[in-house]
Structure formats: C-alpha cells, structure tokens
Coordinates of C-alpha atoms and ligand atoms in Angstrom, one line a residue:
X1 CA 0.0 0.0 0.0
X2 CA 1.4 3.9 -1.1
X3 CA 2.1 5.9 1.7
X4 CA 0.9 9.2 2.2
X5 CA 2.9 11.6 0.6
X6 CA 4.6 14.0 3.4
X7 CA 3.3 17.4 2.4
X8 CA -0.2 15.3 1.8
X9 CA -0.3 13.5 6.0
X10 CA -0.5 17.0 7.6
X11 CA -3.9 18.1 6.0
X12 CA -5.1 14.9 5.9
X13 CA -4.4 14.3 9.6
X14 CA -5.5 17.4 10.4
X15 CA -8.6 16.8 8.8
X16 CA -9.8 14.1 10.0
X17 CA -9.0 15.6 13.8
X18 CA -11.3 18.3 12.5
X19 CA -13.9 15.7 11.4
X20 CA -13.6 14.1 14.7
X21 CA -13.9 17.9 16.6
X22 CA -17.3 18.4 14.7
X23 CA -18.8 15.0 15.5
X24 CA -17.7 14.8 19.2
X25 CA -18.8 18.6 20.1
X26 CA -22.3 17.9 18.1
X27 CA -21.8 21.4 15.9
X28 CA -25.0 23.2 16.2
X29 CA -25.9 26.6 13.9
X30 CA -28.9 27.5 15.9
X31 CA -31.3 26.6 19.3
X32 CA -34.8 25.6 19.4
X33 CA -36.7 26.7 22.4
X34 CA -39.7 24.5 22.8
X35 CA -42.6 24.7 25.1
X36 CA -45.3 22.2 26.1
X37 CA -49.0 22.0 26.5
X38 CA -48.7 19.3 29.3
X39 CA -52.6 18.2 28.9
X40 CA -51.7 16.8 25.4
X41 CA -48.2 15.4 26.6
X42 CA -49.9 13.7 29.1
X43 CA -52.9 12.2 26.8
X44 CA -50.1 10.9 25.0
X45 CA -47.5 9.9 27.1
X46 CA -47.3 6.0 28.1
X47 CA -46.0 6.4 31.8
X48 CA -48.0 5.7 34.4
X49 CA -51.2 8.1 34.6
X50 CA -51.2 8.5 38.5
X51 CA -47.7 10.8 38.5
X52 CA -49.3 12.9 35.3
X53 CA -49.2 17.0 36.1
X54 CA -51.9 18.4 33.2
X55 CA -51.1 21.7 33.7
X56 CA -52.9 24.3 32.3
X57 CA -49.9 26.6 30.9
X58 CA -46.8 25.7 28.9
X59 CA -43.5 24.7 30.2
X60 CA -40.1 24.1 28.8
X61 CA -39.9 20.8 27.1
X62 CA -36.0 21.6 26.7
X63 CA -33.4 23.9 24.6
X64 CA -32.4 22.1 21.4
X65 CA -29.2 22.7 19.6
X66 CA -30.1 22.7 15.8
X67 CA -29.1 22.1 12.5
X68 CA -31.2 23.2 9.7
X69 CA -29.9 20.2 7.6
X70 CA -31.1 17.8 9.9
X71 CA -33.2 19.0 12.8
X72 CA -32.7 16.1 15.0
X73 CA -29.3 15.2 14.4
X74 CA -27.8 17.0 17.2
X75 CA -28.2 15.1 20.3
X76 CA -25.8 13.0 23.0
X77 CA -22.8 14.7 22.6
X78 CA -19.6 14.4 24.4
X79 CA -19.4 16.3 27.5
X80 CA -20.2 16.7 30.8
X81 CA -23.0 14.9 32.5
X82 CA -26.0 16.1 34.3
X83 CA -24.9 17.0 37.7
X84 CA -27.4 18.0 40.0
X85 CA -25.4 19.4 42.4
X86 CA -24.4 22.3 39.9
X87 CA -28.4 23.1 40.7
X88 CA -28.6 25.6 42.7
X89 CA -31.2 26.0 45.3
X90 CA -32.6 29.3 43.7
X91 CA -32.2 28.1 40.3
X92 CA -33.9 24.9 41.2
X93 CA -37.2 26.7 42.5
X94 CA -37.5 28.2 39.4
X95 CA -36.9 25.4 37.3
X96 CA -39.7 23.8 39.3
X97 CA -42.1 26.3 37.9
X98 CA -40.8 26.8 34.6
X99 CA -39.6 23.0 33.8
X100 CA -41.6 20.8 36.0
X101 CA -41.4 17.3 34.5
X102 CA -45.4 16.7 34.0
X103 CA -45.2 12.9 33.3
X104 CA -44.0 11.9 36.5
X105 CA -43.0 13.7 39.8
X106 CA -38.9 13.9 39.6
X107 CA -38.2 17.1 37.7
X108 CA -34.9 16.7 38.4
X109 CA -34.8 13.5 36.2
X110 CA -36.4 15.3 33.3
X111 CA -33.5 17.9 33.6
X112 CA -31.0 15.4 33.4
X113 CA -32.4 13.8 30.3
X114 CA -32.6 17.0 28.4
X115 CA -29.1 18.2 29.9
X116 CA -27.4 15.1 28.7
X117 CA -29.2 14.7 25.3
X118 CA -28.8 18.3 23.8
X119 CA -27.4 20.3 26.3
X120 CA -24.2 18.5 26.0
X121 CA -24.2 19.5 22.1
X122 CA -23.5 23.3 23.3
X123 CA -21.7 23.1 25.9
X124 CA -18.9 25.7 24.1
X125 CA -21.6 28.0 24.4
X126 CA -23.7 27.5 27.7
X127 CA -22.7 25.7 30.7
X128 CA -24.7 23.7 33.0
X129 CA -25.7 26.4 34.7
X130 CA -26.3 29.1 32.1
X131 CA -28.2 26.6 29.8
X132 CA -30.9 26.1 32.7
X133 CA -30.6 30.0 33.6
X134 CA -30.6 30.8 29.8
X135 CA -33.7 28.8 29.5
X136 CA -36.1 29.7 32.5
X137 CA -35.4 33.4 31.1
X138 CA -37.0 32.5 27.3
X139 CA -39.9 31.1 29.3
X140 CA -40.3 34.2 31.3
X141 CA -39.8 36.4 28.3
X142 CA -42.8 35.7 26.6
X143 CA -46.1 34.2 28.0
X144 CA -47.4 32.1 25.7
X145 CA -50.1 30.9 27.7
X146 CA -51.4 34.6 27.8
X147 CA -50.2 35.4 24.2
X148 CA -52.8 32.6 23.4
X149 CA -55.4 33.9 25.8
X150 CA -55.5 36.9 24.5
X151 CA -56.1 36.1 21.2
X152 CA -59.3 34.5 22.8
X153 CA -57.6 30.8 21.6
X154 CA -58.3 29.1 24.6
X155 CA -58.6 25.2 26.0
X156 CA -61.5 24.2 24.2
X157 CA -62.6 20.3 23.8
X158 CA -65.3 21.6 20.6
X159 CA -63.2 24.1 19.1
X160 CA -60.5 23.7 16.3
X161 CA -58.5 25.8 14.9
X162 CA -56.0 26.6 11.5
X163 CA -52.3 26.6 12.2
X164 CA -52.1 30.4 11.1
X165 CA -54.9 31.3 14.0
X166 CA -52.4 30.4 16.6
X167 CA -49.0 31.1 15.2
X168 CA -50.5 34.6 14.4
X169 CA -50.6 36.1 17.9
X170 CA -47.3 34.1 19.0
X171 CA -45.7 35.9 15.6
X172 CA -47.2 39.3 16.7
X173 CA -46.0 38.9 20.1
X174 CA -42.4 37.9 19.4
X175 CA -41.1 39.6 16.4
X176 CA -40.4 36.4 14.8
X177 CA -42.2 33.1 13.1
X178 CA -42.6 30.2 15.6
X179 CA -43.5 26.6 14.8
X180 CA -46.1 24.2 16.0
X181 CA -45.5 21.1 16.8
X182 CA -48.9 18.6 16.7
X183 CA -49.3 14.8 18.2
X184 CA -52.1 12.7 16.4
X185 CA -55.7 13.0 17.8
X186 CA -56.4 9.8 19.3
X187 CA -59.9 10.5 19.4
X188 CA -60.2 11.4 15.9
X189 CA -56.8 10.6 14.4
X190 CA -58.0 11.7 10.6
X191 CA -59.7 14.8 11.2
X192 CA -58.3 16.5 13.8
X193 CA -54.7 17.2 15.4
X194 CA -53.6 18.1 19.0
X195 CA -51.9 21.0 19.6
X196 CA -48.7 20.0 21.7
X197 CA -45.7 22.2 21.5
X198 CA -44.6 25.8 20.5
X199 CA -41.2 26.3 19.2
X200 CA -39.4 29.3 19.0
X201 CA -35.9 29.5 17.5
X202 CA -32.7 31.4 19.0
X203 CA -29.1 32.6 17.2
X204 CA -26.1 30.4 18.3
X205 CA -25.3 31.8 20.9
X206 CA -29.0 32.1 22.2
X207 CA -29.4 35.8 23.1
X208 CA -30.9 37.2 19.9
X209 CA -34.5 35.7 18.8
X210 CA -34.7 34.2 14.8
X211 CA -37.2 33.2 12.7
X212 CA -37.8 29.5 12.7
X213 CA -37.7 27.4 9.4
X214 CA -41.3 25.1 9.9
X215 CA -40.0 21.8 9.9
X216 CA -42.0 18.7 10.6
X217 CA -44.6 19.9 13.1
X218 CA -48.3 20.1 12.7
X219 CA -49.8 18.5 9.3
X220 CA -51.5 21.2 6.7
X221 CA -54.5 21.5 6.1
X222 CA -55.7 19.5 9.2
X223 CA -57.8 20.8 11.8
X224 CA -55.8 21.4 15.4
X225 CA -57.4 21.2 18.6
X226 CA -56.1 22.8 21.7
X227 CA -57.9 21.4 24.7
Ligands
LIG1 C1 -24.9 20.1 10.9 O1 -24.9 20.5 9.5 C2 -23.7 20.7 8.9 C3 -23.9 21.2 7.5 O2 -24.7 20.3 6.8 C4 -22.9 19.3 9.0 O3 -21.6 19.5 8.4 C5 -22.8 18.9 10.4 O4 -22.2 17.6 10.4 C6 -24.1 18.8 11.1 N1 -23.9 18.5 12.4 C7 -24.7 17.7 13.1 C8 -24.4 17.4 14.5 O5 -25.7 17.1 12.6
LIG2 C1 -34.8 11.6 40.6 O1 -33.9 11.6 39.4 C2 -32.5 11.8 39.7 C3 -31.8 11.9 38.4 O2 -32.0 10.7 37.7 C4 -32.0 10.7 40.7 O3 -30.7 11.0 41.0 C5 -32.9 10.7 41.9 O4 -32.5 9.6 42.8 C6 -34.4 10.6 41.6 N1 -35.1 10.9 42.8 C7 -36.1 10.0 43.2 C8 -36.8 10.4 44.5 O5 -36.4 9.0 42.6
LIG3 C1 -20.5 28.6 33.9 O1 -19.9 29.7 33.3 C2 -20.0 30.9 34.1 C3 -19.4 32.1 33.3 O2 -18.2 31.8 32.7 C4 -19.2 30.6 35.4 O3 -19.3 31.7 36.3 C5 -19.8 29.4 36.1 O4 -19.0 29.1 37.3 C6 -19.9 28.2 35.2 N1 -20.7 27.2 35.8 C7 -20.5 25.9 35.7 C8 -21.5 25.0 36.4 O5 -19.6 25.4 35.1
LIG4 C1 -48.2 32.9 32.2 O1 -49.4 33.2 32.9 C2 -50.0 32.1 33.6 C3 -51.3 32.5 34.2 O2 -51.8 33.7 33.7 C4 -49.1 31.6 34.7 O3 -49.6 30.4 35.3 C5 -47.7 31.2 34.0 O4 -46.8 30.8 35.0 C6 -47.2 32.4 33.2 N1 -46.0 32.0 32.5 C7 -45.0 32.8 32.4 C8 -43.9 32.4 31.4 O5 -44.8 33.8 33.0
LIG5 C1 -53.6 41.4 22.9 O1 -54.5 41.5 21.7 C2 -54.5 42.8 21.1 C3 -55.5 42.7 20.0 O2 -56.6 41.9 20.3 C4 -53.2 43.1 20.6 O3 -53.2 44.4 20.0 C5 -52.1 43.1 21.7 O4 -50.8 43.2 21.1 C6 -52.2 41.7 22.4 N1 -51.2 41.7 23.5 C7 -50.4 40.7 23.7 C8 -49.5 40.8 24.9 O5 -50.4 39.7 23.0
LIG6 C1 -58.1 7.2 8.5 O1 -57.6 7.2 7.2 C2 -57.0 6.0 6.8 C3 -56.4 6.1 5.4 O2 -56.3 7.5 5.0 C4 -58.0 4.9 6.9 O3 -57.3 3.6 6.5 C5 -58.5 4.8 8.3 O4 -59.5 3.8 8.3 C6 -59.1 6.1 8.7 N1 -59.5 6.0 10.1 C7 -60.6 6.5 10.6 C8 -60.9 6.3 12.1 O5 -61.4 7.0 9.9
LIG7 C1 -33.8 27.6 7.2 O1 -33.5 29.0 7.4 C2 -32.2 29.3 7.2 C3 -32.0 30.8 7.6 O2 -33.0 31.6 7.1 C4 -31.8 29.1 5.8 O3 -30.4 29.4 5.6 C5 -32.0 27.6 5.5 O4 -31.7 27.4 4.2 C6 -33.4 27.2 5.8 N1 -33.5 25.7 5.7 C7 -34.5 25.1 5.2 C8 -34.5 23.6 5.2 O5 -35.5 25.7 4.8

C-alpha cells in the first residue's frame, strides 16, 4: 500500500481531527426553544397516569441545539454529565415552575435527560448552569399561555383551529415566526390534530430571537385542537 505523501499527511491528519472535533462537540448553527401544553403530553404519554401534572400553561420541554440540515441530528454529545449538584437551590425553585417534568413527579430526572441529550451539544456555548438559567429566562420572556389567551384561543374540547390562528398572535408577540408542533388526535386521528408544543428559534449563541424554518410539526390542512 502507497504511503501518504509527506506534504499530503498533515492536511489529511488534520482533517480528519477536525472531522472528529465536529462529531464529538455535536456542531449546532442555531437553538430551538420548545414549550409544552402538558394536557396533550400527558394524553399521549405512556408512563404511568397516577404521576401525570396536566397543567394548564406551557413549560419548557428543553433547549435544542439545531441544525437546519437535519433537525434532529444534534443530540448526546460528548461532554459533561448532568450534575445535579451544579443546581442551585434558587435556580432549582425556578426550574420547578418553569420545567416541571409533567409525566411523573422527579423534575430533576427530566433535567438530566434534556441536559445530557442536547445540552451536552452546546456546551462551548452555555454551561450547565447558564443553559438552565438561559432557559427559564426565554420562558419568562414571553407568556405564551397569555399570548394565546388573549387572542381568545383558549382550552376548548369543541373548538379547532388553522395553524395560522395560533402562530398569528405568538408571531405578533415575538417579532419572529414560531412553529407548531402537533401529536395525532387519538380520538379522531384523521380529522383533527392536537396542539402539543410551541417552538421558538434562537441565534447560536442564544441571546438574539430568529425566525424559525417550519419543519415537521403540525400537518397542513388538518384541523388542530387545543384542549
Ligand atoms: C450540521 O450541519 C452541517 C452542515 O450540513 C454538517 O456539516 C454537520 O455535520 C451537522 N452536524 C450535526 C451534529 O448534525
Ligand atoms: C430523581 O432523578 C434523579 C436523576 O435521575 C435521581 O438521581 C434521583 O434519585 C431521583 N429521585 C427520586 C426520588 O427518585
Ligand atoms: C459557567 O460559566 C460561568 C461564566 O463563565 C461561570 O461563572 C460558572 O461558574 C460556570 N458554571 C458551571 C457550572 O460550570
Ligand atoms: C403565564 O401566565 C400564567 C397565568 O396567567 C401563569 O400560570 C404562568 O406561570 C405564566 N407563564 C410565564 C412564562 O410567566
Ligand atoms: C392582545 O391583543 C390585542 C388585539 O386583540 C393586541 O393588540 C395586543 O398586542 C395583544 N397583547 C399581547 C400581549 O399579546
Ligand atoms: C383514517 O384514514 C386511513 C387512510 O387514510 C384509513 O385507513 C382509516 O380507516 C381512517 N380511520 C378512521 C378512524 O377514519
Ligand atoms: C432555514 O432557514 C435558514 C435561515 O433563514 C436558511 O439558511 C436555511 O436554508 C433554511 N433551511 C430550510 C431547510 O428551509
């Protein structure tokens, strides 16, 4: 077999320790900040019903690291764990309002999920500490719950609406173009769609707000309920 010609092993060297950089650090071009409606997580979710927390305003689900090519790709990176003792006590009794876990009744296990599957892929960008601080402050910058109020759309289990009758008033109130994110209706799984999450989209470094590309999210043309 040839060897590598000298002036040719430094690049290629180098670029495969580049490759390996990318795919250890996860590299991430933008953040997804995604809230919950916990009534339709609940219906949906398949732990056990007795630790469920329905309630009736939307919490963090997490802080995604993105990539437009492929939304889901960056996840489990490298990097520190979860630690909970990097909690504080003050941050903690936020969290607990903003980022309850409402499918069971140890928030701090929900944390340590989200922290170690997409926290981890930003770590050169937000700690531990400032990824949970970072986040709790998105949820208290903009109240969708009231956003949604306002626009009299409302917890409803007879009314349905078009996906432009609730990103509307979220897009009015934010600058920017969110996107929904729907779970089948299991009542009426061809005519109507739950409304479950509300994602809006943040710059790399996660202090100035972006539009968001709509990716796969709610279907078109399909009815959603929000209940
Ligand atoms: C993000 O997208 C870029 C450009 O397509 C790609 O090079 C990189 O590997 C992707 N990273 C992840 C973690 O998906
Ligand atoms: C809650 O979850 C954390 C993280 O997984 C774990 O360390 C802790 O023991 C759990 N607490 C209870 C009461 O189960
Ligand atoms: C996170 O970074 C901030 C600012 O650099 C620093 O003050 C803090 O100690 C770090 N926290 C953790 C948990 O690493
Ligand atoms: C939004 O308002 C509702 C009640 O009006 C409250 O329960 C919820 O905590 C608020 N959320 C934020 C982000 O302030
Ligand atoms: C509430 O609704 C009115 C119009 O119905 C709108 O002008 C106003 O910006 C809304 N406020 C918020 C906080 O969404
Ligand atoms: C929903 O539509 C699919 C095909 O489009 C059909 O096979 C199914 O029977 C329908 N289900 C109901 C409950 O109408
Ligand atoms: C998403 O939006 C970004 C920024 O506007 C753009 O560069 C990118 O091409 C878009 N990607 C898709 C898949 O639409």
């Amino acid at each position: 077999m040839a060897m590598l010609e000298p002036s040719l092993a430094f690049p290629v060297l180098a670029f495969a320790f580049f490759l390996c950089f990318i795919m250890s650090t996860g590299s991430y071009v933008y953040f997804q900040f995604v809230q919950q409606w916990p009534p339709t997580t609940c219906r949906l979710s398949s732990k056990p019903s007795n630790q469920h927390r329905p309630l009736q305003r939307f919490t963090i689900h997490g802080l995604w690291p993105s990539n437009y090519s492929n939304p889901r790709k960056s996840s489990n990176c490298n990097g520190l764990q979860f630690d909970a003792r990097k909690v504080s006590p003050r941050l903690r009794s936020k969290l607990k309002i903003s980022w309850p876990n409402v499918e069971s009744d140890n928030d701090t296990k929900f944390w340590e999920h989200e922290w170690n599957k997409h926290g981890t892929c930003s770590q050169e960008t937000l700690n531990q500490t400032q990824f949970f601080e970072r986040s709790h402050d998105m949820w208290m910058s903009y109240n969708i719950t009231n956003i949604l109020k306002n626009a009299s759309i409302v917890p409803s289990a007879t009314q349905k609406w078009k996906y432009s009758d609730i990103e509307s008033p979220i897009k009015t109130a934010t600058q920017r173009t969110p996107f929904l994110r729907c779970k089948r209706d299991p009542s009426h799984p061809n005519n109507s769609q739950l409304l479950h999450e509300v994602v809006i989209c943040y710059d790399y470094k996660a202090k100035k707000q972006i539009d968001c590309n709509r990716t796969a999210g709610c279907w078109n043309n399909v009815d959603i309920k929000f209940e």
